[in-house]
Tab-separated table of N, CA, C and O in Angstrom:
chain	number	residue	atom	x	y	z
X	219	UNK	N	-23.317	-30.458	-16.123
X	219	UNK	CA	-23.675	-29.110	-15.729
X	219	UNK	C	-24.851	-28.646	-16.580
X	219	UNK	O	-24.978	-28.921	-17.774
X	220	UNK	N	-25.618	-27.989	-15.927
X	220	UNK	CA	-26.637	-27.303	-16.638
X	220	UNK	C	-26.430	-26.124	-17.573
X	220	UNK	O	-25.318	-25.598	-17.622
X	221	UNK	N	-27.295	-25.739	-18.214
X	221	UNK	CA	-26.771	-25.009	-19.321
X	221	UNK	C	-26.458	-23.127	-18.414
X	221	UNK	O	-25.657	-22.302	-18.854
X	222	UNK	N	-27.227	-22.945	-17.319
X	222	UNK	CA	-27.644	-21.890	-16.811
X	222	UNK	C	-26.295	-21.844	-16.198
X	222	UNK	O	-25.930	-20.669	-16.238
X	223	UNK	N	-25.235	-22.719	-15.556
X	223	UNK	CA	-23.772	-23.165	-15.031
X	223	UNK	C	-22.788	-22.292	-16.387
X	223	UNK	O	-22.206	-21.208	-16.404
X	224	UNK	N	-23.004	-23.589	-17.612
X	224	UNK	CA	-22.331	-22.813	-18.501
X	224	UNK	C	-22.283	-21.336	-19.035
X	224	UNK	O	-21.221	-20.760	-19.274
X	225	UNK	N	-23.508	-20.780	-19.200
X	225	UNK	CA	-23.799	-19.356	-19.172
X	225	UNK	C	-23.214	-18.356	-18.067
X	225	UNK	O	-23.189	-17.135	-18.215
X	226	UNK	N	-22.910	-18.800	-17.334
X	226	UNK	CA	-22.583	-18.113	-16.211
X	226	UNK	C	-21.250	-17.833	-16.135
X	226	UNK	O	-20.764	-16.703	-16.091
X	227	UNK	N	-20.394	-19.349	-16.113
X	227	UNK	CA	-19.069	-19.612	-16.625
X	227	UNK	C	-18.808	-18.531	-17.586
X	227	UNK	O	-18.089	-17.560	-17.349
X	228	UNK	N	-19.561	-18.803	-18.914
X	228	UNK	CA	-18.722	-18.540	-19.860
X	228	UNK	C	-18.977	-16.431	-19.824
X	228	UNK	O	-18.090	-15.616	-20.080
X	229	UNK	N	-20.455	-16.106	-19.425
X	229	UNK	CA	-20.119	-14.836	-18.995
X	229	UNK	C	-19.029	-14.332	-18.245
X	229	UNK	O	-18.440	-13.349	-18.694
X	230	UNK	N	-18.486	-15.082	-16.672
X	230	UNK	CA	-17.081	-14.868	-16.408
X	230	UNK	C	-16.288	-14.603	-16.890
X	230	UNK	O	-15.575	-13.649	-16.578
X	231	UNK	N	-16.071	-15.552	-18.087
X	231	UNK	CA	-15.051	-15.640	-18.625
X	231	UNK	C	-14.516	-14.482	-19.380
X	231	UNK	O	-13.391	-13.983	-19.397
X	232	UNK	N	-16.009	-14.080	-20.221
X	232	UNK	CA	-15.951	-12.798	-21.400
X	232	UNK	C	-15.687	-11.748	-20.268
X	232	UNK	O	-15.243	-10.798	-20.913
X	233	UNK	N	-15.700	-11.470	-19.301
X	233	UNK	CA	-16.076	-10.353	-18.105
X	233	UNK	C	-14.610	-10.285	-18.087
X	233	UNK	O	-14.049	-9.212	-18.313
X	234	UNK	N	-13.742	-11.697	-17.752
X	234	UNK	CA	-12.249	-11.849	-17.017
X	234	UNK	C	-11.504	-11.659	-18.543
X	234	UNK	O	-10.491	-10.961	-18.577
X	235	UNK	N	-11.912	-12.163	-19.569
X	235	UNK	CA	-10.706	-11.559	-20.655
X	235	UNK	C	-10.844	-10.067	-21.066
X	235	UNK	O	-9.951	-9.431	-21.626
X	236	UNK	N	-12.045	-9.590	-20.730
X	236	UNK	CA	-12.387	-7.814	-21.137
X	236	UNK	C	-11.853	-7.025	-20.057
X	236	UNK	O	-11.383	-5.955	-20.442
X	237	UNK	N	-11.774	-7.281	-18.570
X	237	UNK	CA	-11.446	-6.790	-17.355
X	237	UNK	C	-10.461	-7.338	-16.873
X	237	UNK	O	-9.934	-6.645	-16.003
X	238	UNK	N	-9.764	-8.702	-17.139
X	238	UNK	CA	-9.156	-9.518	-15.955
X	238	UNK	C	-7.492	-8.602	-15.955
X	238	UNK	O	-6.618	-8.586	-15.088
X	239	UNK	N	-7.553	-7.957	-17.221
X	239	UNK	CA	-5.730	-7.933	-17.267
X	239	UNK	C	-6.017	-6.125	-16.184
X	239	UNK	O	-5.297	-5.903	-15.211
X	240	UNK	N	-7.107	-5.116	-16.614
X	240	UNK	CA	-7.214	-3.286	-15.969
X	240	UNK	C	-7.636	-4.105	-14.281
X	240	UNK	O	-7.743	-3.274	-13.379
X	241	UNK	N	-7.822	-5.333	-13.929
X	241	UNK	CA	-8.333	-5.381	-12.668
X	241	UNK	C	-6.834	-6.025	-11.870
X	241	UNK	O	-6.460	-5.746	-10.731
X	242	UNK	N	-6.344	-6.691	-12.579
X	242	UNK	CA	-4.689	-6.953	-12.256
X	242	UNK	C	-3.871	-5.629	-12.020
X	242	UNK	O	-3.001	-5.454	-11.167
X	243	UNK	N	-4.213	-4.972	-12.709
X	243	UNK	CA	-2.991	-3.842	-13.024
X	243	UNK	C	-3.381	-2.885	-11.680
X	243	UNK	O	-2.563	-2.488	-10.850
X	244	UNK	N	-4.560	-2.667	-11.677
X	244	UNK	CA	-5.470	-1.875	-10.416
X	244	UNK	C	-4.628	-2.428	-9.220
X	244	UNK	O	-3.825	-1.831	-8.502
X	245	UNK	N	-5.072	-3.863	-9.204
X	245	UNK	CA	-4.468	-4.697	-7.678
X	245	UNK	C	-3.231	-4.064	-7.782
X	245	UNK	O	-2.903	-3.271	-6.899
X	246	UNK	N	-2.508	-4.287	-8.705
X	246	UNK	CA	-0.783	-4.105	-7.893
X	246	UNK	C	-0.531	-2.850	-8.122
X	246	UNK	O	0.659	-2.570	-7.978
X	247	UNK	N	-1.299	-1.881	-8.465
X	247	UNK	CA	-0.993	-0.418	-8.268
X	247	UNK	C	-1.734	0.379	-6.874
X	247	UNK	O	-1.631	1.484	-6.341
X	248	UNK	N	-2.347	-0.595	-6.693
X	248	UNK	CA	-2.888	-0.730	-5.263
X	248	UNK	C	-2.352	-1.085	-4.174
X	248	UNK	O	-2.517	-0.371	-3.184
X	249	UNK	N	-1.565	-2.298	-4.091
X	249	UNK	CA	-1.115	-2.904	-3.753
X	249	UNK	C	0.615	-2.349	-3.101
X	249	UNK	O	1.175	-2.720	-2.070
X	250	UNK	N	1.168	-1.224	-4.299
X	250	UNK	CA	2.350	-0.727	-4.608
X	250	UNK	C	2.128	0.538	-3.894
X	250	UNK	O	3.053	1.073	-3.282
X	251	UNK	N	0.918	1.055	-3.942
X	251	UNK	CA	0.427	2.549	-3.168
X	251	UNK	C	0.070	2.355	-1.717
X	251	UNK	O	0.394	3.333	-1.042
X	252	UNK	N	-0.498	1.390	-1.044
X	252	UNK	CA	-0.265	0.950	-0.067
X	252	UNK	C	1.273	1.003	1.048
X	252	UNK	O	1.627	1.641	2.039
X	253	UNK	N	1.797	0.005	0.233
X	253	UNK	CA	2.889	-0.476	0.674
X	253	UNK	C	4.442	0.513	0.399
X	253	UNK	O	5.594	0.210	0.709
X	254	UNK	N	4.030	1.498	-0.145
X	254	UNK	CA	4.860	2.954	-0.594
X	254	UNK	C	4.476	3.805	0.824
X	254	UNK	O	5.246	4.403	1.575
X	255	UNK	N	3.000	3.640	0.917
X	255	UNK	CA	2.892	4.581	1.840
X	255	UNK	C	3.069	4.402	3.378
X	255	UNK	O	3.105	5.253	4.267
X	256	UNK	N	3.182	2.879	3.435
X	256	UNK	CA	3.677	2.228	4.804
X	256	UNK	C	5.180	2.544	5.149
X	256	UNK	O	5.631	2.710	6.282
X	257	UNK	N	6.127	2.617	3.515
X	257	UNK	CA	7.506	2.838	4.086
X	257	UNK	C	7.281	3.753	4.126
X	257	UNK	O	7.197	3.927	5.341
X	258	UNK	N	7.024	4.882	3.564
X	258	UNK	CA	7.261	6.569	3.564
X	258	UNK	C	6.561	6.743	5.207
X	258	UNK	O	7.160	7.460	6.008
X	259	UNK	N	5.521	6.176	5.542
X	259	UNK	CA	5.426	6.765	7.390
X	259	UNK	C	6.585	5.920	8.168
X	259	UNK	O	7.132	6.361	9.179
X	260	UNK	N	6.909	4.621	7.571
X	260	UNK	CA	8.107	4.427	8.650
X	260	UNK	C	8.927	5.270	8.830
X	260	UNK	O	9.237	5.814	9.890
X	261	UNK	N	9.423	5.467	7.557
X	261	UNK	CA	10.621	6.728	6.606
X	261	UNK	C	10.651	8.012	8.159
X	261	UNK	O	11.519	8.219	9.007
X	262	UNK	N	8.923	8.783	7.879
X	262	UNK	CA	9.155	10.059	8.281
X	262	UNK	C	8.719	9.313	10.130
X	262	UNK	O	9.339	9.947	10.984
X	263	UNK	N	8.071	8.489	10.569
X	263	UNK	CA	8.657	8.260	11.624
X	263	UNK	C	9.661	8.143	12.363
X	263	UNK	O	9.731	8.740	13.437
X	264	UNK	N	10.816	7.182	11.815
X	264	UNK	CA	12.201	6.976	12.022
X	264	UNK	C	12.816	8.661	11.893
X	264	UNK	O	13.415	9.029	12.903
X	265	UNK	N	12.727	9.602	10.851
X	265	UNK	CA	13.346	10.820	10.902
X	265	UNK	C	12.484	11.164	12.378
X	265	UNK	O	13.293	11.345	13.288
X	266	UNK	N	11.484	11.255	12.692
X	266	UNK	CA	11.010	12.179	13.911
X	266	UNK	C	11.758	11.454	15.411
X	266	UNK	O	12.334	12.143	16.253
X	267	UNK	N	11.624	10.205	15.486
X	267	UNK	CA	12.621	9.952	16.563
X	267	UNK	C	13.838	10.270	16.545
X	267	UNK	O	14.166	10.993	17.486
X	268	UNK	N	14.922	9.907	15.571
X	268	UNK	CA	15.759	10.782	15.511
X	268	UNK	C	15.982	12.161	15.755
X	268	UNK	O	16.943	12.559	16.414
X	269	UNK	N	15.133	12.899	15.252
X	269	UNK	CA	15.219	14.433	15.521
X	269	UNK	C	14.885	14.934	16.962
X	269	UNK	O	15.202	16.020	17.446
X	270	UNK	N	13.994	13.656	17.704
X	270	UNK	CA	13.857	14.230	19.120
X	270	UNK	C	14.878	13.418	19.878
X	270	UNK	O	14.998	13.726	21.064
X	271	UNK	N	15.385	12.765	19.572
X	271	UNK	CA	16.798	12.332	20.321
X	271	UNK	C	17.378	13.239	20.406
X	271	UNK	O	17.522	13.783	21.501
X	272	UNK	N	18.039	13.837	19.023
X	272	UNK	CA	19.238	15.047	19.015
X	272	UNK	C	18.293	16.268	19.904
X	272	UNK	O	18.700	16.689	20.987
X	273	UNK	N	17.198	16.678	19.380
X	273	UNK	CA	16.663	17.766	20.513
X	273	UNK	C	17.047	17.699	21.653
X	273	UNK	O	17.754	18.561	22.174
X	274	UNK	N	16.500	16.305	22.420
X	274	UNK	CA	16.627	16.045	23.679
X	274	UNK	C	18.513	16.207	24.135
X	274	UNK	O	19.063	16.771	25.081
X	275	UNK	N	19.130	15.320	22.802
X	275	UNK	CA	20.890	15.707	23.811
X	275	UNK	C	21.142	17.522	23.722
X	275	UNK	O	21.751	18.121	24.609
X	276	UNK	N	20.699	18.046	22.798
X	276	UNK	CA	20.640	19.766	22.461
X	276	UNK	C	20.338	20.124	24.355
X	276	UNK	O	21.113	20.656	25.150
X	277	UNK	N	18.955	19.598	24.586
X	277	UNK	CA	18.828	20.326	25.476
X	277	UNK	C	19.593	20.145	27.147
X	277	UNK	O	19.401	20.923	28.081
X	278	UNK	N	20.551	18.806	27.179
X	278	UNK	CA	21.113	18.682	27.947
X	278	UNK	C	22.358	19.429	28.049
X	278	UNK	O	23.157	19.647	27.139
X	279	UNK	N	22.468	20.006	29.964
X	279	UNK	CA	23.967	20.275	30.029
X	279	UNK	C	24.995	20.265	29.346
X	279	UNK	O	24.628	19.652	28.344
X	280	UNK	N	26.010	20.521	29.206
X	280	UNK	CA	27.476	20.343	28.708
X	280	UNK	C	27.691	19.112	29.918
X	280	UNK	O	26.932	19.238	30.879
X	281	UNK	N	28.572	18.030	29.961
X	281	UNK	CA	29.226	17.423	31.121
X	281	UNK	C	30.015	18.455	31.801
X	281	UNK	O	30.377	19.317	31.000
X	282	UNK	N	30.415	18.668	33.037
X	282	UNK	CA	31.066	19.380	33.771
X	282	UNK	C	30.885	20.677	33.888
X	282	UNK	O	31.670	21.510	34.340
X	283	UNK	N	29.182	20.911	33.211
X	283	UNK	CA	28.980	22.169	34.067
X	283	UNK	C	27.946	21.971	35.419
X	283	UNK	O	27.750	20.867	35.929
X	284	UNK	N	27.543	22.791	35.734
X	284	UNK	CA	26.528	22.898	36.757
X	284	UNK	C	25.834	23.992	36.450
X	284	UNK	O	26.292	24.927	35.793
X	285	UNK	N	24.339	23.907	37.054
X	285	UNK	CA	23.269	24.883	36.946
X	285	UNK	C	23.372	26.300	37.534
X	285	UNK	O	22.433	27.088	37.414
């Protein structure tokens, strides 16, 4: 390898031991905020179908009456 290879490398390297651990921690707090916020809309989805089910039986008849 050329020396301009190693320089490069070894800048990485100083870059990934000064940054590598705040750029890890970023990803999975990223990663965790994402995937928090995917259940929490399932979460309040699942409550909204539910709630228009019960609406919907609310707004039906009693059995055995008529209009």
């Amino acid at each position: 390898m050329s020396t301009v290879d190693d320089d490069q490398i070894e800048q990485l390297r100083r870059l990934w031991d000064r940054y590598g651990r705040l750029l890890a921690v970023v990803a999975v707090l990223l990663l965790g905020g994402v995937l928090g916020w995917q259940a929490y809309d399932g979460h309040r989805q699942r409550q909204a179908a539910a709630a228009a089910a019960l609406y919907a039986a609310y707004l039906q008849p009693p059995a055995g009456h008529s209009a």
